Amino acid sequence: MFWIYGGAFVNGEGSLSVYNGTNLVNISQGRVIMVNLNYRMNAFGFLASEQFGGDPSKITAWGESAGAISIGYLLLANNRRERLFQQGIMISGSVLSQQCQPYKEYQNSHDTLLNMTGCATDVDSLECLRQLNASTLLEAANAGYGRNLLRFYPVVDGHLIREVCSTALINGQFSKIPIIIGTNNSEGTVFVTSYGYQNQSQLATCLKRANPGLTNSSIQEILTLYSETPKYPNLPYPEFVRTANIYVARDYQDVVPVWKYHFNVINPHVLFLGAYHTSDLIYDFDQSTGLSGDAAVLANTMASYYSSFTVSGNPNTYKYAGAIEWSQFQNRTNYTQIVYQVGNATTESDTFLEQKCQFWDSISEQLMH
């Protein structure tokens, strides 16, 4: 299993204790090799790694947030002519969570970084950036990102990624491998509180800045559709990447085996955030030493599904004793997904967001600009 951590392509590190895969490897009885890596982020570039042991014909790419989005991009790589890994696990992210665009769409970020580093007036601005002290470049990059002036995302470069990601998905231009994909129940709450949005007016401004093609009527419709948190009426409804992941799962399930999940475990110390983005990680990595009772059982169960999927291509083959059978996400089973919750994992039909999916379908052209 090859873990790619999240962090919005801006920050993160593979050595965080929450990413310790020891228990997950143990629960696989030695059948899984766990690899954590660091990769260059924000203005410093893309990922790099050294070779590692194991069977190169049995690699499972596993990532969360930006890590999951990276897996989605790699499934589209070179118009799927290369199969870079044999299975994928995408947690709280997909190729549609942050739409890849042609590089010209990010020219403004490049120009802004030049201005912030004093390289804008240099004859060779790229060489100027290369000659900067790393701390100077990092300070400028972080400051620009924090003020929403800079965007660091993979782009359609004509080589690795040949076309806009949503188009590639519709055309079936992705590697045909088994995948696990899913989201937390309240992905977006932690972002709303950390970004400081106090009301829907501020959120509307942010939506327009991030998606210039959105019409005012579409923005109002978004605010209406995502205003269902009754206890905290000024927070937008916390779904974040859930609708995007539904689209990806439905596109994939037509041609490859897909297992979908819905994580709904609430941290008792921050009840108002619900099952927020990243709150599942201690369960994904079976950090059961910090859990007890039913929570520890759930962590064992989730880790056993993922390790079984890595070994056999099916999460049920070596699942934890007593764990329920995880059905594939298919039309004929009415889009059944597993629900991770303390007490017992159950199954449900993933059709409750149908109205929102239809809305995003109707404005898809506005999101391309």
CSV table of C-alpha atoms in Angstrom, one decimal:
chain,number,residue,atom,x,y,z
A,1,MET,CA,0.0,0.0,0.0
A,2,PHE,CA,1.4,3.3,-1.1
A,3,TRP,CA,0.0,6.2,1.1
A,4,ILE,CA,-0.2,9.8,-0.2
A,5,TYR,CA,-1.1,12.3,2.5
A,6,GLY,CA,-3.4,15.3,2.0
A,7,GLY,CA,-2.8,18.9,2.6
A,8,ALA,CA,-4.3,20.7,-0.4
A,9,PHE,CA,-1.0,20.3,-2.3
A,10,VAL,CA,0.4,23.0,0.1
A,11,ASN,CA,1.7,21.3,3.3
A,12,GLY,CA,1.9,17.9,5.0
A,13,GLU,CA,4.3,15.1,5.9
A,14,GLY,CA,4.3,11.4,5.8
A,15,SER,CA,5.9,11.0,9.3
A,16,LEU,CA,2.8,12.2,11.3
A,17,SER,CA,1.9,9.6,13.9
A,18,VAL,CA,-1.6,9.3,12.6
A,19,TYR,CA,-0.2,7.8,9.4
A,20,ASN,CA,1.7,5.0,11.2
A,21,GLY,CA,0.8,1.8,9.3
A,22,THR,CA,2.2,-0.7,11.8
A,23,ASN,CA,-1.2,-1.9,13.1
A,24,LEU,CA,-2.6,-2.1,9.6
A,25,VAL,CA,0.4,-4.2,8.4
A,26,ASN,CA,0.0,-6.5,11.5
A,27,ILE,CA,-3.7,-7.1,10.9
A,28,SER,CA,-2.8,-8.3,7.3
A,29,GLN,CA,-0.5,-10.9,8.9
A,30,GLY,CA,2.5,-9.7,7.0
A,31,ARG,CA,0.8,-9.8,3.6
A,32,VAL,CA,1.0,-6.0,3.1
A,33,ILE,CA,4.0,-3.7,2.7
A,34,MET,CA,3.2,-0.1,3.8
A,35,VAL,CA,5.0,2.8,2.3
A,36,ASN,CA,4.8,6.4,3.5
A,37,LEU,CA,6.5,9.2,1.6
A,38,ASN,CA,7.1,12.9,1.6
A,39,TYR,CA,6.7,14.8,-1.6
A,40,ARG,CA,7.6,18.3,-2.8
A,41,MET,CA,4.6,20.6,-2.3
A,42,ASN,CA,3.3,24.1,-3.2
A,43,ALA,CA,5.9,26.1,-5.1
A,44,PHE,CA,8.6,23.4,-4.8
A,45,GLY,CA,7.2,20.9,-7.3
A,46,PHE,CA,5.7,17.4,-7.5
A,47,LEU,CA,6.3,14.1,-5.8
A,48,ALA,CA,9.4,12.0,-5.9
A,49,SER,CA,10.3,8.7,-4.2
A,50,GLU,CA,13.0,6.1,-4.1
A,51,GLN,CA,12.4,2.5,-5.2
A,52,PHE,CA,11.2,0.2,-2.5
A,53,GLY,CA,10.9,-3.6,-2.0
A,54,GLY,CA,7.8,-5.7,-2.7
A,55,ASP,CA,6.0,-6.9,-5.8
A,56,PRO,CA,5.8,-4.1,-8.4
A,57,SER,CA,2.9,-5.9,-10.1
A,58,LYS,CA,0.8,-5.7,-7.0
A,59,ILE,CA,0.8,-2.0,-5.9
A,60,THR,CA,-2.2,-0.4,-4.3
A,61,ALA,CA,-2.1,3.4,-4.4
A,62,TRP,CA,-3.8,4.8,-1.3
A,63,GLY,CA,-4.4,8.5,-0.6
A,64,GLU,CA,-6.5,11.0,1.3
A,65,SER,CA,-7.7,14.5,0.2
A,66,ALA,CA,-4.9,15.8,-2.1
A,67,GLY,CA,-3.4,12.3,-2.0
A,68,ALA,CA,-6.7,10.8,-3.3
A,69,ILE,CA,-6.9,13.5,-6.0
A,70,SER,CA,-3.4,12.6,-7.1
A,71,ILE,CA,-4.5,9.0,-7.5
A,72,GLY,CA,-7.3,10.2,-9.7
A,73,TYR,CA,-4.9,12.2,-11.9
A,74,LEU,CA,-2.6,9.2,-12.2
A,75,LEU,CA,-5.5,7.0,-13.4
A,76,LEU,CA,-5.9,9.5,-16.3
A,77,ALA,CA,-2.1,9.7,-17.0
A,78,ASN,CA,-1.1,9.5,-20.6
A,79,ASN,CA,-4.7,8.8,-21.7
A,80,ARG,CA,-4.5,5.6,-19.5
A,81,ARG,CA,-1.9,4.0,-21.7
A,82,GLU,CA,0.2,3.1,-18.6
A,83,ARG,CA,-1.1,1.2,-15.6
A,84,LEU,CA,1.0,2.7,-12.8
A,85,PHE,CA,-0.6,0.6,-10.1
A,86,GLN,CA,-3.1,-2.3,-9.8
A,87,GLN,CA,-5.7,-0.9,-7.3
A,88,GLY,CA,-6.6,2.4,-5.9
A,89,ILE,CA,-8.1,3.6,-2.6
A,90,MET,CA,-9.4,7.3,-2.7
A,91,ILE,CA,-10.3,8.7,0.7
A,92,SER,CA,-12.1,12.1,0.8
A,93,GLY,CA,-11.1,13.2,-2.6
A,94,SER,CA,-11.3,12.3,-6.3
A,95,VAL,CA,-10.2,13.7,-9.6
A,96,LEU,CA,-13.3,16.0,-9.7
A,97,SER,CA,-12.7,17.4,-6.2
A,98,GLN,CA,-10.3,20.0,-7.7
A,99,GLN,CA,-10.8,20.2,-11.4
A,100,CYS,CA,-7.6,20.1,-13.5
A,101,GLN,CA,-7.4,23.0,-16.0
A,102,PRO,CA,-5.0,24.0,-18.8
A,103,TYR,CA,-1.9,25.6,-17.4
A,104,LYS,CA,-2.8,29.0,-18.7
A,105,GLU,CA,-5.6,29.1,-16.1
A,106,TYR,CA,-2.9,29.3,-13.4
A,107,GLN,CA,-0.8,32.0,-15.0
A,108,ASN,CA,-2.1,34.5,-12.5
A,109,SER,CA,-0.7,32.4,-9.6
A,110,HIS,CA,2.7,32.4,-11.4
A,111,ASP,CA,2.7,36.1,-11.9
A,112,THR,CA,1.5,36.8,-8.3
A,113,LEU,CA,4.4,34.7,-6.9
A,114,LEU,CA,6.9,36.6,-9.1
A,115,ASN,CA,5.6,39.9,-7.6
A,116,MET,CA,5.7,38.6,-4.1
A,117,THR,CA,9.3,37.4,-4.4
A,118,GLY,CA,10.6,40.4,-6.4
A,119,CYS,CA,11.3,38.4,-9.5
A,120,ALA,CA,8.7,40.0,-11.7
A,121,THR,CA,11.1,42.6,-13.1
A,122,ASP,CA,13.9,40.1,-13.6
A,123,VAL,CA,14.9,39.4,-17.3
A,124,ASP,CA,14.8,35.6,-16.5
A,125,SER,CA,12.1,35.3,-13.9
A,126,LEU,CA,12.2,31.5,-13.7
A,127,GLU,CA,16.0,31.6,-13.0
A,128,CYS,CA,15.3,34.3,-10.4
A,129,LEU,CA,12.9,31.9,-8.6
A,130,ARG,CA,15.5,29.1,-8.7
A,131,GLN,CA,18.1,31.3,-7.1
A,132,LEU,CA,15.9,32.3,-4.2
A,133,ASN,CA,16.6,31.0,-0.7
A,134,ALA,CA,14.2,28.1,0.0
A,135,SER,CA,12.8,29.9,3.1
A,136,THR,CA,12.0,33.0,1.1
A,137,LEU,CA,10.2,31.0,-1.6
A,138,LEU,CA,8.2,29.1,1.1
A,139,GLU,CA,7.3,32.2,3.0
A,140,ALA,CA,5.9,33.9,-0.2
A,141,ALA,CA,4.1,30.7,-1.3
A,142,ASN,CA,2.4,30.2,2.1
A,143,ALA,CA,1.5,33.9,2.4
A,144,GLY,CA,-0.1,33.9,-1.1
A,145,TYR,CA,-2.0,30.7,-0.4
A,146,GLY,CA,-3.3,31.9,2.9
A,147,ARG,CA,-4.7,35.1,1.3
A,148,ASN,CA,-6.2,33.0,-1.5
A,149,LEU,CA,-3.9,34.6,-4.1
A,150,LEU,CA,-2.1,31.5,-5.2
A,151,ARG,CA,-3.4,28.1,-6.4
A,152,PHE,CA,-1.1,25.1,-6.6
A,153,TYR,CA,-2.8,22.3,-8.5
A,154,PRO,CA,-1.8,19.8,-11.2
A,155,VAL,CA,-2.7,21.0,-14.6
A,156,VAL,CA,-3.6,19.8,-18.1
A,157,ASP,CA,-0.1,19.8,-19.6
A,158,GLY,CA,-0.8,17.9,-22.8
A,159,HIS,CA,1.6,15.1,-21.7
A,160,LEU,CA,0.7,13.5,-18.5
A,161,ILE,CA,-2.8,14.9,-18.4
A,162,ARG,CA,-4.2,15.3,-21.9
A,163,GLU,CA,-7.6,16.8,-21.3
A,164,VAL,CA,-9.9,18.3,-18.7
A,165,CYS,CA,-10.5,15.6,-16.1
A,166,SER,CA,-14.3,15.5,-16.3
A,167,THR,CA,-14.1,15.0,-20.0
A,168,ALA,CA,-11.6,12.2,-19.7
A,169,LEU,CA,-13.9,10.5,-17.2
A,170,ILE,CA,-17.0,10.8,-19.5
A,171,ASN,CA,-14.9,9.4,-22.3
A,172,GLY,CA,-13.7,6.4,-20.3
A,173,GLN,CA,-10.1,7.6,-20.5
A,174,PHE,CA,-8.9,6.1,-17.2
A,175,SER,CA,-7.0,3.0,-16.1
A,176,LYS,CA,-9.5,0.1,-15.6
A,177,ILE,CA,-8.5,-1.0,-12.1
A,178,PRO,CA,-10.6,-1.9,-8.9
A,179,ILE,CA,-11.0,1.0,-6.6
A,180,ILE,CA,-12.4,1.9,-3.1
A,181,ILE,CA,-13.7,5.4,-2.8
A,182,GLY,CA,-15.7,7.3,-0.2
A,183,THR,CA,-16.1,10.4,2.0
A,184,ASN,CA,-16.8,11.5,5.5
A,185,ASN,CA,-20.3,12.7,6.4
A,186,SER,CA,-19.3,16.3,7.2
A,187,GLU,CA,-16.2,16.9,5.1
A,188,GLY,CA,-16.4,20.7,4.9
A,189,THR,CA,-17.1,21.9,8.4
A,190,VAL,CA,-13.4,22.1,9.4
A,191,PHE,CA,-12.7,24.3,6.3
A,192,VAL,CA,-15.6,26.7,7.0
A,193,THR,CA,-14.4,27.3,10.5
A,194,SER,CA,-10.7,27.6,9.7
A,195,TYR,CA,-11.3,30.0,6.7
A,196,GLY,CA,-13.4,32.3,8.8
A,197,TYR,CA,-16.5,32.5,6.7
A,198,GLN,CA,-19.2,34.1,8.9
A,199,ASN,CA,-22.1,34.2,6.5
A,200,GLN,CA,-23.4,33.2,3.1
A,201,SER,CA,-22.4,36.6,1.6
A,202,GLN,CA,-18.8,35.9,2.3
A,203,LEU,CA,-19.1,32.4,0.9
A,204,ALA,CA,-20.8,33.7,-2.2
A,205,THR,CA,-17.8,36.0,-2.8
A,206,CYS,CA,-15.4,33.0,-2.4
A,207,LEU,CA,-17.4,30.8,-4.8
A,208,LYS,CA,-17.3,33.5,-7.5
A,209,ARG,CA,-13.5,34.1,-7.0
A,210,ALA,CA,-12.8,30.3,-7.2
A,211,ASN,CA,-15.2,29.7,-10.1
A,212,PRO,CA,-15.5,32.9,-12.3
A,213,GLY,CA,-17.8,31.2,-14.7
A,214,LEU,CA,-20.6,30.8,-12.1
A,215,THR,CA,-23.6,33.0,-12.7
A,216,ASN,CA,-25.2,34.9,-9.8
A,217,SER,CA,-28.3,32.7,-10.0
A,218,SER,CA,-26.2,29.5,-9.8
A,219,ILE,CA,-24.4,30.8,-6.7
A,220,GLN,CA,-27.7,31.5,-5.1
A,221,GLU,CA,-28.9,28.0,-5.9
A,222,ILE,CA,-25.7,26.6,-4.4
A,223,LEU,CA,-26.3,28.5,-1.2
A,224,THR,CA,-29.9,27.3,-1.1
A,225,LEU,CA,-29.0,23.6,-1.7
A,226,TYR,CA,-26.2,23.7,0.9
A,227,SER,CA,-27.9,25.6,3.8
A,228,GLU,CA,-29.2,22.6,5.7
A,229,THR,CA,-27.2,22.7,9.0
A,230,PRO,CA,-30.0,23.8,11.3
A,231,LYS,CA,-27.8,24.2,14.5
A,232,TYR,CA,-25.4,26.5,12.7
A,233,PRO,CA,-27.4,28.3,10.0
A,234,ASN,CA,-24.5,30.5,8.7
A,235,LEU,CA,-22.4,27.5,7.8
A,236,PRO,CA,-22.7,26.0,4.3
A,237,TYR,CA,-23.9,22.4,4.3
A,238,PRO,CA,-20.7,20.4,5.0
A,239,GLU,CA,-20.5,18.0,2.1
A,240,PHE,CA,-17.3,19.3,0.4
A,241,VAL,CA,-16.2,16.4,-1.9
A,242,ARG,CA,-19.1,14.0,-1.5
A,243,THR,CA,-21.0,14.9,-4.7
A,244,ALA,CA,-17.8,14.8,-6.7
A,245,ASN,CA,-17.0,11.3,-5.4
A,246,ILE,CA,-20.4,10.0,-6.3
A,247,TYR,CA,-19.8,11.1,-9.9
A,248,VAL,CA,-16.5,9.4,-10.0
A,249,ALA,CA,-17.8,6.2,-8.4
A,250,ARG,CA,-20.7,6.0,-10.9
A,251,ASP,CA,-18.4,6.6,-13.9
A,252,TYR,CA,-16.0,3.9,-12.7
A,253,GLN,CA,-18.6,1.2,-11.7
A,254,ASP,CA,-19.7,0.8,-15.3
A,255,VAL,CA,-16.4,-0.8,-16.2
A,256,VAL,CA,-14.4,-1.7,-13.0
A,257,PRO,CA,-15.2,-3.1,-9.6
A,258,VAL,CA,-15.9,-0.3,-7.1
A,259,TRP,CA,-16.6,-0.4,-3.4
A,260,LYS,CA,-17.9,2.8,-1.8
A,261,TYR,CA,-18.1,3.9,1.8
A,262,HIS,CA,-19.6,6.7,4.0
A,263,PHE,CA,-17.7,7.5,7.2
A,264,ASN,CA,-20.0,8.8,10.0
A,265,VAL,CA,-18.1,8.7,13.3
A,266,ILE,CA,-18.3,11.9,15.3
A,267,ASN,CA,-15.4,13.0,17.5
A,268,PRO,CA,-17.0,13.7,21.0
A,269,HIS,CA,-14.5,16.5,21.6
A,270,VAL,CA,-15.8,18.6,18.6
A,271,LEU,CA,-19.4,17.5,18.2
A,272,PHE,CA,-20.3,20.6,16.2
A,273,LEU,CA,-18.0,19.6,13.4
A,274,GLY,CA,-19.6,16.2,12.8
A,275,ALA,CA,-17.5,13.6,10.9
A,276,TYR,CA,-15.2,16.2,9.5
A,277,HIS,CA,-12.4,16.0,6.9
A,278,THR,CA,-9.4,13.9,8.2
A,279,SER,CA,-11.3,12.7,11.3
A,280,ASP,CA,-11.3,9.1,9.8
A,281,LEU,CA,-7.5,8.8,9.7
A,282,ILE,CA,-7.0,7.2,13.0
A,283,TYR,CA,-9.5,4.5,11.9
A,284,ASP,CA,-8.0,4.1,8.4
A,285,PHE,CA,-4.6,3.4,9.9
A,286,ASP,CA,-6.1,1.3,12.8
A,287,GLN,CA,-4.7,3.5,15.5
A,288,SER,CA,-6.7,1.4,18.0
A,289,THR,CA,-4.2,2.0,20.8
A,290,GLY,CA,-5.9,5.4,21.2
A,291,LEU,CA,-9.4,3.9,20.9
A,292,SER,CA,-11.5,1.5,22.9
A,293,GLY,CA,-14.5,-0.7,22.7
A,294,ASP,CA,-16.6,-0.4,19.6
A,295,ALA,CA,-14.4,2.3,18.2
A,296,ALA,CA,-11.4,0.0,18.3
A,297,VAL,CA,-13.4,-2.7,16.6
A,298,LEU,CA,-14.4,-0.3,13.8
A,299,ALA,CA,-10.7,0.6,13.3
A,300,ASN,CA,-9.8,-3.1,13.1
A,301,THR,CA,-12.6,-3.6,10.6
A,302,MET,CA,-11.7,-0.7,8.3
A,303,ALA,CA,-8.0,-1.6,8.3
A,304,SER,CA,-8.9,-5.2,7.5
A,305,TYR,CA,-11.0,-4.2,4.5
A,306,TYR,CA,-8.1,-2.1,3.1
A,307,SER,CA,-5.4,-4.7,3.7
A,308,SER,CA,-7.6,-7.4,2.2
A,309,PHE,CA,-8.2,-5.2,-0.9
A,310,THR,CA,-4.5,-4.7,-1.2
A,311,VAL,CA,-3.7,-8.4,-1.1
A,312,SER,CA,-6.6,-9.8,-3.1
A,313,GLY,CA,-8.3,-7.0,-5.0
A,314,ASN,CA,-11.4,-7.5,-2.8
A,315,PRO,CA,-12.1,-6.0,0.6
A,316,ASN,CA,-14.0,-9.1,1.8
A,317,THR,CA,-11.4,-11.8,1.2
A,318,TYR,CA,-9.4,-11.3,4.5
A,319,LYS,CA,-11.8,-9.0,6.4
A,320,TYR,CA,-12.0,-8.9,10.1
A,321,ALA,CA,-13.9,-11.7,11.8
A,322,GLY,CA,-17.5,-10.6,12.1
A,323,ALA,CA,-17.3,-7.7,9.6
A,324,ILE,CA,-20.2,-7.5,7.3
A,325,GLU,CA,-19.9,-8.3,3.6
A,326,TRP,CA,-19.1,-5.1,1.6
A,327,SER,CA,-21.1,-5.2,-1.6
A,328,GLN,CA,-19.8,-3.6,-4.8
A,329,PHE,CA,-21.2,-0.2,-5.8
A,330,GLN,CA,-23.4,-1.1,-8.7
A,331,ASN,CA,-26.7,-0.1,-10.5
A,332,ARG,CA,-28.2,-3.5,-9.9
A,333,THR,CA,-27.8,-3.1,-6.1
A,334,ASN,CA,-29.1,0.5,-6.1
A,335,TYR,CA,-25.7,2.1,-5.5
A,336,THR,CA,-25.2,0.3,-2.1
A,337,GLN,CA,-22.3,1.6,0.0
A,338,ILE,CA,-21.0,0.6,3.4
A,339,VAL,CA,-21.4,3.0,6.4
A,340,TYR,CA,-18.6,3.2,8.9
A,341,GLN,CA,-20.1,4.0,12.3
A,342,VAL,CA,-19.3,3.1,15.9
A,343,GLY,CA,-21.3,0.1,17.1
A,344,ASN,CA,-21.7,-1.6,13.8
A,345,ALA,CA,-21.0,-1.0,10.1
A,346,THR,CA,-24.1,-1.1,8.0
A,347,THR,CA,-25.1,-0.6,4.4
A,348,GLU,CA,-27.2,2.1,2.7
A,349,SER,CA,-28.4,3.3,-0.7
A,350,ASP,CA,-26.3,6.2,-2.0
A,351,THR,CA,-29.0,8.0,-3.8
A,352,PHE,CA,-29.9,10.7,-1.3
A,353,LEU,CA,-27.9,13.4,-3.0
A,354,GLU,CA,-29.6,12.9,-6.4
A,355,GLN,CA,-31.0,16.5,-6.4
A,356,LYS,CA,-27.6,18.0,-5.9
A,357,CYS,CA,-26.0,15.8,-8.5
A,358,GLN,CA,-28.6,16.9,-11.0
A,359,PHE,CA,-27.9,20.5,-10.2
A,360,TRP,CA,-24.2,20.2,-10.7
A,361,ASP,CA,-24.9,18.5,-14.0
A,362,SER,CA,-26.9,21.5,-15.1
A,363,ILE,CA,-24.1,24.0,-14.4
A,364,SER,CA,-21.1,21.9,-15.4
A,365,GLU,CA,-20.3,24.2,-18.3
A,366,GLN,CA,-20.0,27.1,-15.9
A,367,LEU,CA,-17.4,25.2,-13.9
A,368,MET,CA,-15.1,24.8,-16.9
A,369,HIS,CA,-14.1,28.5,-17.0
